[in-house]
PDB file of C-alpha atoms in Angstrom:
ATOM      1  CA  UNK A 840      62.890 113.426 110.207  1.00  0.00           C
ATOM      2  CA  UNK A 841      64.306 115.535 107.973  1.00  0.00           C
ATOM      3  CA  UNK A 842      65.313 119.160 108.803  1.00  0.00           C
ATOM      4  CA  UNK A 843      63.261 121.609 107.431  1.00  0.00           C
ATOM      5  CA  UNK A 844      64.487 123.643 104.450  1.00  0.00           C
ATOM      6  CA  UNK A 845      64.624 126.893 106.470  1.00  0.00           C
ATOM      7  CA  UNK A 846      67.448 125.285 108.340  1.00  0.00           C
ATOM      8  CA  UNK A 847      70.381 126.870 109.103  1.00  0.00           C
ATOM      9  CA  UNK A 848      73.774 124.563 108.409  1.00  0.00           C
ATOM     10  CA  UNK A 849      76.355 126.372 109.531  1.00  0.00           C
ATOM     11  CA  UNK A 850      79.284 127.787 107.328  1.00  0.00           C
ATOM     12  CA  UNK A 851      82.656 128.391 108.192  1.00  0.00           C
ATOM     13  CA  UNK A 852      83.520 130.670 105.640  1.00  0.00           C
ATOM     14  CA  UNK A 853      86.276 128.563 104.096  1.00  0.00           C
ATOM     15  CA  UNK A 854      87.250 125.293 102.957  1.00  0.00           C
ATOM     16  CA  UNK A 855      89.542 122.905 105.456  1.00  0.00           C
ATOM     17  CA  UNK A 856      92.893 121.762 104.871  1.00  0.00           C
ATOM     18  CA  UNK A 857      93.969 118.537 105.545  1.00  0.00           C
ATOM     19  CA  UNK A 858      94.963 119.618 109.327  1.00  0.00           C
ATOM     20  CA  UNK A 859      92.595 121.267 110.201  1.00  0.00           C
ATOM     21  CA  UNK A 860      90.353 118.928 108.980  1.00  0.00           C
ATOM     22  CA  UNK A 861      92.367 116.598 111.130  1.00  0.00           C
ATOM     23  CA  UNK A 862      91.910 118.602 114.058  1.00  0.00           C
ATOM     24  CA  UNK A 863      88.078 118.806 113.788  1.00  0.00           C
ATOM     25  CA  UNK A 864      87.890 114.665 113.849  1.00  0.00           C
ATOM     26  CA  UNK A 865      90.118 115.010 116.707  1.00  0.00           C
ATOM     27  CA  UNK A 866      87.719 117.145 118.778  1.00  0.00           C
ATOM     28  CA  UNK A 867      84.628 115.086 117.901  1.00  0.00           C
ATOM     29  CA  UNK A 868      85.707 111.729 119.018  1.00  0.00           C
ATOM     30  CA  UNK A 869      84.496 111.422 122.427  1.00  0.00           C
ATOM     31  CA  UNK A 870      86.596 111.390 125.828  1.00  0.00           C
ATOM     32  CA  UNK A 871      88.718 108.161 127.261  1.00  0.00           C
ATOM     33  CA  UNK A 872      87.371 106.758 123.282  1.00  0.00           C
ATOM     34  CA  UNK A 873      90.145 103.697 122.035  1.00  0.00           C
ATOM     35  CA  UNK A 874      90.751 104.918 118.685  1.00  0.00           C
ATOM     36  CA  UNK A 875      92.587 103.123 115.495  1.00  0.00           C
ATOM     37  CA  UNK A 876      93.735 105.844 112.776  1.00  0.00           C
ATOM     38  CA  UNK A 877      94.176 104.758 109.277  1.00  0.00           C
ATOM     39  CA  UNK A 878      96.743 105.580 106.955  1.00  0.00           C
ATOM     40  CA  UNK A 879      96.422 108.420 105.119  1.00  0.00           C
ATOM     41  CA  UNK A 880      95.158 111.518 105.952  1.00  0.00           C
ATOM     42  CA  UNK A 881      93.642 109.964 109.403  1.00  0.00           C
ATOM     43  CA  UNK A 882      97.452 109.571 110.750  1.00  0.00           C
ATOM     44  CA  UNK A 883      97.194 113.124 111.145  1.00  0.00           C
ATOM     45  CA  UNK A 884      94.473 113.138 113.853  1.00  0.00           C
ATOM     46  CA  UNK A 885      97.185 112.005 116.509  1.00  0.00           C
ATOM     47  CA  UNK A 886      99.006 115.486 116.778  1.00  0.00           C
ATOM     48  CA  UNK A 887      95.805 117.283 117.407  1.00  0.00           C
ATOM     49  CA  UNK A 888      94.067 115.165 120.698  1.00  0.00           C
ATOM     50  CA  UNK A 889      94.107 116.460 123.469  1.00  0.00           C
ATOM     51  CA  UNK A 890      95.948 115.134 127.153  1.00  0.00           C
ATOM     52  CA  UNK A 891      92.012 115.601 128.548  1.00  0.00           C
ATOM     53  CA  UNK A 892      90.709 113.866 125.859  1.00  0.00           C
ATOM     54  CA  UNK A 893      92.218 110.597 127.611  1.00  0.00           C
ATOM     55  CA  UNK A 894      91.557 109.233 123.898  1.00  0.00           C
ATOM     56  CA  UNK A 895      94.139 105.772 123.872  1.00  0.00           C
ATOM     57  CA  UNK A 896      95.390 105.281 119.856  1.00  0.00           C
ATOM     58  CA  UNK A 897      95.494 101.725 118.811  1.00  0.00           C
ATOM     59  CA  UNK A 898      97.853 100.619 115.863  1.00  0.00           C
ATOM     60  CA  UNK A 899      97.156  97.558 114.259  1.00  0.00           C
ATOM     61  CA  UNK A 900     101.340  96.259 114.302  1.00  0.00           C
ATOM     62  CA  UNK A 901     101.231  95.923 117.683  1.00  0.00           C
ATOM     63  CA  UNK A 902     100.288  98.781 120.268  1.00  0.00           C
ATOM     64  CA  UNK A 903      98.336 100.789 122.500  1.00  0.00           C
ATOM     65  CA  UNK A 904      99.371 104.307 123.373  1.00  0.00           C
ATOM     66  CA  UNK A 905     100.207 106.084 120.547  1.00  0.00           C
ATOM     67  CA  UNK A 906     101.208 109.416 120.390  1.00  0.00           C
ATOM     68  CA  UNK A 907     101.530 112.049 117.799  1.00  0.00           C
ATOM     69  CA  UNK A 908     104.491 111.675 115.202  1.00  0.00           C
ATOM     70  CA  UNK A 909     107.940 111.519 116.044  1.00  0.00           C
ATOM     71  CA  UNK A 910     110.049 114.114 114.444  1.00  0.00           C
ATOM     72  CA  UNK A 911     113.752 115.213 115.062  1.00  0.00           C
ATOM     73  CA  UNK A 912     115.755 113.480 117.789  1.00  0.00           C
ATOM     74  CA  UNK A 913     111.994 111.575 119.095  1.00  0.00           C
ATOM     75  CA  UNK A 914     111.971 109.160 116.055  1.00  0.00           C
ATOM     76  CA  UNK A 915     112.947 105.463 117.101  1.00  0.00           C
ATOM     77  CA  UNK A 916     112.919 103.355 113.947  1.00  0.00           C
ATOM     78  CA  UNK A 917     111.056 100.716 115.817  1.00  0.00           C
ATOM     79  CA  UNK A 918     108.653 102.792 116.899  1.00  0.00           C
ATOM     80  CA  UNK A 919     106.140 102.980 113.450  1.00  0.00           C
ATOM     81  CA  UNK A 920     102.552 102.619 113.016  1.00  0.00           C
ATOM     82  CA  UNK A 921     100.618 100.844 110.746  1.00  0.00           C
ATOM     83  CA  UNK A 922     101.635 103.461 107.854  1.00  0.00           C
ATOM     84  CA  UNK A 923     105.253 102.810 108.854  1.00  0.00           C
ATOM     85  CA  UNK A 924     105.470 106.897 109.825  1.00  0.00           C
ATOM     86  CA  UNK A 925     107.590 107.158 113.028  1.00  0.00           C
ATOM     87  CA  UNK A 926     105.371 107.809 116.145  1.00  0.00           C
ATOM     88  CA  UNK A 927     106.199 108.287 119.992  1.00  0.00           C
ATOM     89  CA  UNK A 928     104.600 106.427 123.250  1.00  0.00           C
ATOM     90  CA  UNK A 929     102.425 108.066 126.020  1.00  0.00           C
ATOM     91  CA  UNK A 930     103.218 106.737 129.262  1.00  0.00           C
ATOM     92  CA  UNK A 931     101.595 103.518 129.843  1.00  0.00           C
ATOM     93  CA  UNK A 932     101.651 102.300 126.040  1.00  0.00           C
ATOM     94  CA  UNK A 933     101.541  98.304 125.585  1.00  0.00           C
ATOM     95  CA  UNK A 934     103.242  96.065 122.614  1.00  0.00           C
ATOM     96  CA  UNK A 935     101.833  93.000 121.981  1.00  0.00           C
ATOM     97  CA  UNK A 936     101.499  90.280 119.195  1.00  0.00           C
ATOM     98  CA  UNK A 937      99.745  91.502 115.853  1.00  0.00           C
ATOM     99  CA  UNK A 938      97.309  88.216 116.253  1.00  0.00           C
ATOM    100  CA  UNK A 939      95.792  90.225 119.215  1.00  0.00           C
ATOM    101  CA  UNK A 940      96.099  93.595 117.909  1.00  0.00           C
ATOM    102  CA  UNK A 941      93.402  92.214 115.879  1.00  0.00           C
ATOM    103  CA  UNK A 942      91.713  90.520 118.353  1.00  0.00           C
ATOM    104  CA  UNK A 943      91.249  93.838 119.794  1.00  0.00           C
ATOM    105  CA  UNK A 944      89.876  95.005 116.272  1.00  0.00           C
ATOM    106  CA  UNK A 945      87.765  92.139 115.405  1.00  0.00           C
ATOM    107  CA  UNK A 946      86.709  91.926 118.957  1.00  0.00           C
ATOM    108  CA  UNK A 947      84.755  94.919 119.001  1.00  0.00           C
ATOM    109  CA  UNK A 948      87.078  96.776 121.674  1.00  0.00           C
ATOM    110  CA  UNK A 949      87.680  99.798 119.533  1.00  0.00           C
ATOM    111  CA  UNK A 950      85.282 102.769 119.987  1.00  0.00           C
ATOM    112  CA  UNK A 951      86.222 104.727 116.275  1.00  0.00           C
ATOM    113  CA  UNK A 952      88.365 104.118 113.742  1.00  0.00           C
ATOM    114  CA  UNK A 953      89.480 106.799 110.985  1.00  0.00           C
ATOM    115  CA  UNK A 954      89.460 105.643 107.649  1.00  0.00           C
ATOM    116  CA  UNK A 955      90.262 107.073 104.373  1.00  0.00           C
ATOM    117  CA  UNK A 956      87.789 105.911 101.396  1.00  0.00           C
ATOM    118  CA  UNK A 957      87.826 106.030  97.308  1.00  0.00           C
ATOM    119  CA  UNK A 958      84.064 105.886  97.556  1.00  0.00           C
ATOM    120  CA  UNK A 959      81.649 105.707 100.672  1.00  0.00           C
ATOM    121  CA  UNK A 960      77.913 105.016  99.723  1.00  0.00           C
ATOM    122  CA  UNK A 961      75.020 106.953 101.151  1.00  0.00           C
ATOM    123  CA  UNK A 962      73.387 103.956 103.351  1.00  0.00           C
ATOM    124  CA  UNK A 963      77.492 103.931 104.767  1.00  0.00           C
ATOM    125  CA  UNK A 964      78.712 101.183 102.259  1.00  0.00           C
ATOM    126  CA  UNK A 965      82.708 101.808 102.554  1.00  0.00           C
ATOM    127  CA  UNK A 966      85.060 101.350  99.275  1.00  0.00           C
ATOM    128  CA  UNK A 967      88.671 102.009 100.278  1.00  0.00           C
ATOM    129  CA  UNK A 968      91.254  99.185  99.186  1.00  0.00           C
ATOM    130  CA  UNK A 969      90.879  98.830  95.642  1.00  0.00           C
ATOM    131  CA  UNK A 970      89.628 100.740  92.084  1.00  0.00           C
ATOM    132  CA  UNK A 971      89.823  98.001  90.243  1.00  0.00           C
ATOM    133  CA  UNK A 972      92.559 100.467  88.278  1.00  0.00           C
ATOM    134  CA  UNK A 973      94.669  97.696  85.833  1.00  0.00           C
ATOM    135  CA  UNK A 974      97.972  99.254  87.553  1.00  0.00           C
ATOM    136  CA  UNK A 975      96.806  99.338  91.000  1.00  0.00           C
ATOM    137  CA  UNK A 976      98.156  96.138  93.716  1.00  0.00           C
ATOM    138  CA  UNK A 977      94.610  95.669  96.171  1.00  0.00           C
ATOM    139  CA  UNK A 978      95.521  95.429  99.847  1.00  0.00           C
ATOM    140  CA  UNK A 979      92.737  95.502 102.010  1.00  0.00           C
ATOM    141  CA  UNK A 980      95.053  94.467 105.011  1.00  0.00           C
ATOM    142  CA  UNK A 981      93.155  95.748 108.280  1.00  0.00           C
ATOM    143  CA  UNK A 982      90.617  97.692 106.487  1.00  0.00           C
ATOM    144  CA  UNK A 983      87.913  95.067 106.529  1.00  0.00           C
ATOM    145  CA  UNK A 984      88.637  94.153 110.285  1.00  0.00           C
ATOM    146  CA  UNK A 985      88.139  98.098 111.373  1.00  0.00           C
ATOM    147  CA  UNK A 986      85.334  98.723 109.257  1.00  0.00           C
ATOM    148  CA  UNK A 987      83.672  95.733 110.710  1.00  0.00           C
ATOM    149  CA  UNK A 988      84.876  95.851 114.345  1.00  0.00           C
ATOM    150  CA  UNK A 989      84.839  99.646 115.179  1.00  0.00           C
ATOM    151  CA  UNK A 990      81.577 100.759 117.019  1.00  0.00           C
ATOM    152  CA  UNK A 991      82.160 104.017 115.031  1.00  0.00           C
ATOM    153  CA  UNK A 992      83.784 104.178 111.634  1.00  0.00           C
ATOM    154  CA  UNK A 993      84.770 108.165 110.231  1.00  0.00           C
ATOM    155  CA  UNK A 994      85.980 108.712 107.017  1.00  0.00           C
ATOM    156  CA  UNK A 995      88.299 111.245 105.673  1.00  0.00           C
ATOM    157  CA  UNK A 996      88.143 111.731 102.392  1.00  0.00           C
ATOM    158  CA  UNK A 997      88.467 114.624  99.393  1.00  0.00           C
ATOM    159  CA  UNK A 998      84.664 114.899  98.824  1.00  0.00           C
ATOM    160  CA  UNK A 999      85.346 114.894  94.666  1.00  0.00           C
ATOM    161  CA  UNK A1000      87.904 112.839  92.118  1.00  0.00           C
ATOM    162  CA  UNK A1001      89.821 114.633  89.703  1.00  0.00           C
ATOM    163  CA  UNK A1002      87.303 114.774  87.594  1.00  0.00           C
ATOM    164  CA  UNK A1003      85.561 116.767  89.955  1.00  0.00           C
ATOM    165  CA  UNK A1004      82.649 113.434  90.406  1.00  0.00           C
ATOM    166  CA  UNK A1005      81.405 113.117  94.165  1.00  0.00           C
ATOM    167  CA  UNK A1006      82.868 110.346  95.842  1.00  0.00           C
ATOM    168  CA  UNK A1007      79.858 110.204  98.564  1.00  0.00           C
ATOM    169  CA  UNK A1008      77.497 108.165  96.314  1.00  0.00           C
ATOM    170  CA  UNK A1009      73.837 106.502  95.998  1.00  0.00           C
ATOM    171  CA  UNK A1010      75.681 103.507  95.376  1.00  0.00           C
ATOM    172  CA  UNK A1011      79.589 101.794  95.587  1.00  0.00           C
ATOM    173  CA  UNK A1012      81.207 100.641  92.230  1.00  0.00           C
ATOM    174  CA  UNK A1013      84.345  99.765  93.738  1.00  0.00           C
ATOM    175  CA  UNK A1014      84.589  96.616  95.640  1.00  0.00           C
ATOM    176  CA  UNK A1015      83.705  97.067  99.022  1.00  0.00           C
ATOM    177  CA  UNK A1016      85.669  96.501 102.222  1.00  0.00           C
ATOM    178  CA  UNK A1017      82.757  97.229 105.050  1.00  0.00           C
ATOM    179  CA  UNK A1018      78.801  97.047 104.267  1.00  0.00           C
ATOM    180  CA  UNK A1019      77.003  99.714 106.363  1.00  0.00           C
ATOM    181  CA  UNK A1020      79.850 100.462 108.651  1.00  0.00           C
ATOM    182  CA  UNK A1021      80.373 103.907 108.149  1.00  0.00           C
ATOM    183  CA  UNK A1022      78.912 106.652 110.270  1.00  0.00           C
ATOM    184  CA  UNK A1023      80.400 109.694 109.351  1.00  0.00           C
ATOM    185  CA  UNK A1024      82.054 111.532 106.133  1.00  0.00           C
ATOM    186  CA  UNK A1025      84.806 114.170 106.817  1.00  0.00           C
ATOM    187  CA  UNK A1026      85.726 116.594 103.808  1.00  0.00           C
ATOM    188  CA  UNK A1027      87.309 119.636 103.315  1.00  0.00           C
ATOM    189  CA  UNK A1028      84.052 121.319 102.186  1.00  0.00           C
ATOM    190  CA  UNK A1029      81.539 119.387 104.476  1.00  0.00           C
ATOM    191  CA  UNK A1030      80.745 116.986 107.549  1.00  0.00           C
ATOM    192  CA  UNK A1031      78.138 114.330 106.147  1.00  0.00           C
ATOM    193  CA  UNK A1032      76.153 112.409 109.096  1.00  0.00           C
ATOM    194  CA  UNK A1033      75.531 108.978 108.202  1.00  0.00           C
ATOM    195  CA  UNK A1034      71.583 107.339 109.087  1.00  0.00           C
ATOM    196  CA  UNK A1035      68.830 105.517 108.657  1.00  0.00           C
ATOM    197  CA  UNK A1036      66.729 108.478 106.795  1.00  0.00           C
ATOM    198  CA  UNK A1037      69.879 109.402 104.454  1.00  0.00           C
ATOM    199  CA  UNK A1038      73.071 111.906 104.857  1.00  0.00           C
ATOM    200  CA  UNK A1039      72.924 114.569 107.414  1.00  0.00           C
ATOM    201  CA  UNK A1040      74.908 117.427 106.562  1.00  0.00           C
ATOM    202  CA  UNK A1041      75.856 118.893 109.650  1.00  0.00           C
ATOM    203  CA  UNK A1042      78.000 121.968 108.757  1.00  0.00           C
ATOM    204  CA  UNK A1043      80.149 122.887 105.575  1.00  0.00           C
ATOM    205  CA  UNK A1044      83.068 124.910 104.939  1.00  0.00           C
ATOM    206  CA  UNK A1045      83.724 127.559 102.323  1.00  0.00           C
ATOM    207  CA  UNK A1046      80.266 126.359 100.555  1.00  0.00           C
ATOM    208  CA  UNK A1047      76.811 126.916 100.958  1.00  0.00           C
ATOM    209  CA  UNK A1048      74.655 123.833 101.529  1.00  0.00           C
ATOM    210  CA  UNK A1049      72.718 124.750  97.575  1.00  0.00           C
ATOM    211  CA  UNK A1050      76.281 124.995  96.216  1.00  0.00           C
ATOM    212  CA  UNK A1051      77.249 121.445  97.935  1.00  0.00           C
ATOM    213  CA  UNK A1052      73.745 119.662  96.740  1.00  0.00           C
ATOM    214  CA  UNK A1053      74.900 121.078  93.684  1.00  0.00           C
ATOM    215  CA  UNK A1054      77.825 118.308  93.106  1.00  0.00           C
ATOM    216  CA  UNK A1055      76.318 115.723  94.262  1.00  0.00           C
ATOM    217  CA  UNK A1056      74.042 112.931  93.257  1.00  0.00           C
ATOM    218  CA  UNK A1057      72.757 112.224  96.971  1.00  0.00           C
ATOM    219  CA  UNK A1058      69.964 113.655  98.208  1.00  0.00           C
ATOM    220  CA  UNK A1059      71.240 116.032 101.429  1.00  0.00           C
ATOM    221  CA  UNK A1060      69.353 116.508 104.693  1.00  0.00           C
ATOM    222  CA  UNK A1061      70.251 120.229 106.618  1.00  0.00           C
ATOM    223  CA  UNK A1062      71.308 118.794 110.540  1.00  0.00           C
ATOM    224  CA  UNK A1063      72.280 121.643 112.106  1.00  0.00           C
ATOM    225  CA  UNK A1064      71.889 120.370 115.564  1.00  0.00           C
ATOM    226  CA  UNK A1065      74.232 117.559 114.414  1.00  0.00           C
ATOM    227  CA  UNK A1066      72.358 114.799 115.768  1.00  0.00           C
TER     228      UNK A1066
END
Protein backbone atom coordinates (compact mmCIF):
# COMPACT_ATOMS: atom_id res chain seq x y z
CA UNK A 1 0.00 0.00 0.00
CA UNK A 2 1.05 3.18 -0.49
CA UNK A 3 2.68 5.33 2.26
CA UNK A 4 0.67 7.87 3.52
CA UNK A 5 1.34 11.49 2.52
CA UNK A 6 2.39 12.48 6.07
CA UNK A 7 5.38 10.28 5.50
CA UNK A 8 8.58 11.17 6.30
CA UNK A 9 11.37 10.26 3.35
CA UNK A 10 14.36 11.03 4.64
CA UNK A 11 16.78 13.82 3.29
CA UNK A 12 20.31 13.96 3.38
CA UNK A 13 20.77 17.43 2.94
CA UNK A 14 22.76 17.19 -0.29
CA UNK A 15 22.99 15.67 -3.54
CA UNK A 16 25.53 12.43 -4.06
CA UNK A 17 28.45 12.29 -6.14
CA UNK A 18 29.25 9.58 -8.15
CA UNK A 19 31.30 7.87 -5.09
CA UNK A 20 29.46 8.27 -2.74
CA UNK A 21 26.71 7.21 -4.55
CA UNK A 22 28.90 4.23 -5.20
CA UNK A 23 29.45 3.65 -1.71
CA UNK A 24 25.74 3.65 -0.72
CA UNK A 25 25.05 0.58 -3.43
CA UNK A 26 27.96 -0.92 -1.84
CA UNK A 27 26.46 -0.99 1.68
CA UNK A 28 23.01 -2.16 0.52
CA UNK A 29 23.91 -5.26 -1.27
CA UNK A 30 23.58 -7.92 1.18
CA UNK A 31 26.46 -10.08 2.93
CA UNK A 32 28.46 -13.22 1.15
CA UNK A 33 25.97 -11.64 -2.16
CA UNK A 34 27.93 -12.77 -5.83
CA UNK A 35 27.81 -9.55 -7.47
CA UNK A 36 28.53 -8.52 -11.37
CA UNK A 37 29.28 -4.59 -11.70
CA UNK A 38 28.68 -2.96 -14.96
CA UNK A 39 30.65 -0.56 -16.69
CA UNK A 40 30.23 2.73 -15.94
CA UNK A 41 29.62 4.31 -12.94
CA UNK A 42 28.85 0.69 -11.21
CA UNK A 43 32.80 -0.18 -11.58
CA UNK A 44 33.09 2.11 -8.84
CA UNK A 45 31.18 0.04 -6.24
CA UNK A 46 34.31 -2.36 -5.91
CA UNK A 47 36.56 0.14 -3.87
CA UNK A 48 33.88 0.74 -1.36
CA UNK A 49 32.79 -3.19 -0.06
CA UNK A 50 33.69 -4.13 2.70
CA UNK A 51 36.23 -7.45 3.84
CA UNK A 52 32.87 -8.40 6.17
CA UNK A 53 30.72 -7.94 3.51
CA UNK A 54 32.20 -11.38 2.09
CA UNK A 55 30.45 -9.90 -1.20
CA UNK A 56 32.49 -12.17 -4.25
CA UNK A 57 32.60 -9.68 -7.68
CA UNK A 58 31.99 -11.55 -10.82
CA UNK A 59 33.36 -10.14 -14.23
CA UNK A 60 31.91 -11.33 -17.21
CA UNK A 61 35.77 -11.94 -19.19
CA UNK A 62 36.48 -14.50 -17.07
CA UNK A 63 36.59 -14.26 -13.11
CA UNK A 64 35.54 -14.49 -9.69
CA UNK A 65 37.20 -12.44 -7.00
CA UNK A 66 37.50 -9.15 -7.96
CA UNK A 67 38.84 -6.54 -6.09
CA UNK A 68 38.81 -2.83 -6.17
CA UNK A 69 40.94 -1.08 -9.01
CA UNK A 70 44.45 -1.47 -9.47
CA UNK A 71 46.38 1.69 -9.38
CA UNK A 72 50.23 2.39 -9.22
CA UNK A 73 52.63 -0.55 -9.06
CA UNK A 74 49.12 -3.15 -8.44
CA UNK A 75 48.02 -2.84 -12.15
CA UNK A 76 48.76 -6.15 -14.19
CA UNK A 77 47.66 -5.54 -17.77
CA UNK A 78 46.03 -8.89 -17.77
CA UNK A 79 44.26 -8.33 -14.97
CA UNK A 80 40.99 -6.06 -16.53
CA UNK A 81 37.40 -6.34 -16.10
CA UNK A 82 34.74 -6.25 -18.33
CA UNK A 83 35.31 -2.28 -18.82
CA UNK A 84 38.95 -3.13 -19.56
CA UNK A 85 39.91 -0.80 -16.19
CA UNK A 86 42.80 -2.61 -14.39
CA UNK A 87 41.54 -4.45 -11.21
CA UNK A 88 43.38 -6.66 -8.47
CA UNK A 89 42.44 -10.37 -7.06
CA UNK A 90 41.27 -11.25 -3.47
CA UNK A 91 42.69 -14.36 -2.36
CA UNK A 92 40.88 -17.23 -3.69
CA UNK A 93 39.81 -15.52 -7.14
CA UNK A 94 39.09 -18.13 -10.12
CA UNK A 95 39.68 -17.58 -14.13
CA UNK A 96 37.79 -19.50 -16.26
CA UNK A 97 36.42 -19.60 -19.91
CA UNK A 98 34.04 -16.59 -20.91
CA UNK A 99 31.39 -19.46 -22.19
CA UNK A 100 30.94 -20.15 -18.39
CA UNK A 101 31.33 -16.79 -17.10
CA UNK A 102 28.05 -16.64 -18.69
CA UNK A 103 26.85 -19.70 -17.68
CA UNK A 104 27.19 -18.31 -14.33
CA UNK A 105 25.12 -15.18 -15.58
CA UNK A 106 22.52 -16.86 -17.54
CA UNK A 107 22.38 -19.53 -14.97
CA UNK A 108 20.89 -17.55 -12.38
CA UNK A 109 24.03 -17.82 -9.93
CA UNK A 110 24.44 -14.11 -9.52
CA UNK A 111 22.63 -12.47 -6.55
CA UNK A 112 22.83 -8.44 -8.03
CA UNK A 113 24.16 -6.97 -10.75
CA UNK A 114 24.87 -3.04 -11.13
CA UNK A 115 23.85 -1.61 -14.20
CA UNK A 116 23.96 1.73 -15.70
CA UNK A 117 20.69 2.70 -17.85
CA UNK A 118 19.70 5.58 -20.59
CA UNK A 119 16.13 4.98 -19.50
CA UNK A 120 14.59 2.51 -16.83
CA UNK A 121 10.68 2.33 -16.94
CA UNK A 122 8.51 2.52 -13.86
CA UNK A 123 7.13 -1.30 -13.94
CA UNK A 124 11.43 -1.93 -14.10
CA UNK A 125 11.61 -2.11 -18.00
CA UNK A 126 15.60 -1.51 -18.46
CA UNK A 127 16.96 0.59 -21.65
CA UNK A 128 20.76 0.70 -21.50
CA UNK A 129 22.61 -0.38 -24.85
CA UNK A 130 21.30 1.74 -27.42
CA UNK A 131 19.43 5.45 -28.23
CA UNK A 132 18.81 4.73 -31.40
CA UNK A 133 21.24 8.10 -31.82
CA UNK A 134 22.29 7.93 -35.94
CA UNK A 135 26.09 8.18 -34.60
CA UNK A 136 25.86 5.79 -31.86
CA UNK A 137 27.45 1.73 -32.53
CA UNK A 138 24.62 -0.59 -30.20
CA UNK A 139 26.40 -3.19 -28.09
CA UNK A 140 24.29 -4.85 -25.80
CA UNK A 141 27.14 -7.45 -25.07
CA UNK A 142 26.32 -8.91 -21.45
CA UNK A 143 23.67 -6.50 -20.68
CA UNK A 144 20.76 -8.67 -21.69
CA UNK A 145 22.30 -11.83 -19.93
CA UNK A 146 22.59 -9.75 -16.38
CA UNK A 147 19.44 -8.09 -16.65
CA UNK A 148 17.84 -11.40 -17.23
CA UNK A 149 19.94 -13.69 -14.98
CA UNK A 150 20.59 -11.50 -11.84
CA UNK A 151 18.07 -12.23 -8.94
CA UNK A 152 18.53 -8.46 -8.26
CA UNK A 153 19.24 -5.88 -10.92
CA UNK A 154 20.33 -1.95 -9.46
CA UNK A 155 20.74 0.75 -11.62
CA UNK A 156 22.93 3.70 -11.46
CA UNK A 157 22.01 6.28 -13.34
CA UNK A 158 21.92 10.45 -13.53
CA UNK A 159 18.16 10.71 -12.70
CA UNK A 160 17.75 13.60 -15.74
CA UNK A 161 19.30 14.07 -19.57
CA UNK A 162 20.75 17.18 -20.53
CA UNK A 163 17.81 18.50 -21.20
CA UNK A 164 16.99 18.19 -17.77
CA UNK A 165 13.90 15.21 -18.92
CA UNK A 166 13.62 12.31 -16.22
CA UNK A 167 15.11 9.28 -17.34
CA UNK A 168 12.90 7.06 -14.75
CA UNK A 169 9.81 6.91 -17.03
CA UNK A 170 6.01 5.60 -17.38
CA UNK A 171 7.24 4.01 -20.33
CA UNK A 172 10.83 2.96 -22.40
CA UNK A 173 11.38 4.55 -25.92
CA UNK A 174 14.67 3.16 -26.33
CA UNK A 175 14.99 -0.41 -27.22
CA UNK A 176 15.06 -2.46 -24.35
CA UNK A 177 17.69 -4.88 -23.07
CA UNK A 178 15.71 -6.54 -19.85
CA UNK A 179 11.69 -6.48 -19.44
CA UNK A 180 10.84 -6.12 -15.72
CA UNK A 181 14.25 -6.89 -14.41
CA UNK A 182 15.05 -4.00 -12.57
CA UNK A 183 14.53 -3.58 -8.87
CA UNK A 184 16.10 -0.61 -7.84
CA UNK A 185 17.10 3.06 -9.26
CA UNK A 186 20.24 4.75 -7.75
CA UNK A 187 20.66 8.64 -8.42
CA UNK A 188 22.43 11.32 -7.14
CA UNK A 189 19.23 13.03 -5.89
CA UNK A 190 17.17 9.85 -4.95
CA UNK A 191 16.89 5.94 -4.25
CA UNK A 192 13.70 4.74 -6.30
CA UNK A 193 12.31 1.17 -5.04
CA UNK A 194 11.05 -0.77 -7.80
CA UNK A 195 7.29 -2.91 -7.23
CA UNK A 196 4.31 -4.18 -8.01
CA UNK A 197 2.19 -0.94 -6.72
CA UNK A 198 4.73 1.60 -8.55
CA UNK A 199 8.21 3.42 -7.45
CA UNK A 200 9.05 3.60 -3.86
CA UNK A 201 11.09 6.43 -3.05
CA UNK A 202 12.97 5.47 -0.19
CA UNK A 203 15.19 8.50 0.69
CA UNK A 204 16.55 11.52 -1.45
CA UNK A 205 19.44 13.68 -1.31
CA UNK A 206 19.73 17.45 -1.49
CA UNK A 207 15.82 17.48 -2.58
CA UNK A 208 12.68 17.31 -0.99
CA UNK A 209 10.37 14.49 -2.10
CA UNK A 210 7.62 17.69 -3.67
CA UNK A 211 10.72 19.10 -5.40
CA UNK A 212 11.64 15.43 -6.88
CA UNK A 213 7.75 14.65 -7.96
CA UNK A 214 8.26 17.86 -9.41
CA UNK A 215 10.57 16.50 -12.47
CA UNK A 216 9.10 13.70 -13.02
CA UNK A 217 6.31 12.16 -14.98
CA UNK A 218 5.94 9.00 -12.56
CA UNK A 219 3.75 8.96 -9.99
CA UNK A 220 6.09 8.60 -6.52
CA UNK A 221 5.18 6.56 -3.45
CA UNK A 222 6.99 8.03 0.14
CA UNK A 223 8.83 4.40 1.58
CA UNK A 224 10.51 5.49 4.31
CA UNK A 225 10.86 2.17 5.93
CA UNK A 226 12.46 1.12 2.61
CA UNK A 227 10.67 -1.97 2.18
Amino acid sequence: MPIPDTATVANTGTRLDKFALAELVARDIAPGSYVNLGIGQPTLVSNYLLPEQNITLHTENGMLGMGPEAHGEDVDPDLINAGKIPVTELPGAAYFHHADSFAIMRGGHLDVCVLGAFQVSASGDLANWHTGAADAIPAVGGAMDLATGAKDVYVMMSLLTREGVSKLVRECTYPLTGVGCVTRVYTGEAVFLLKEDGVHVRETHGISFEELAAVMDVPLIRDPAGN
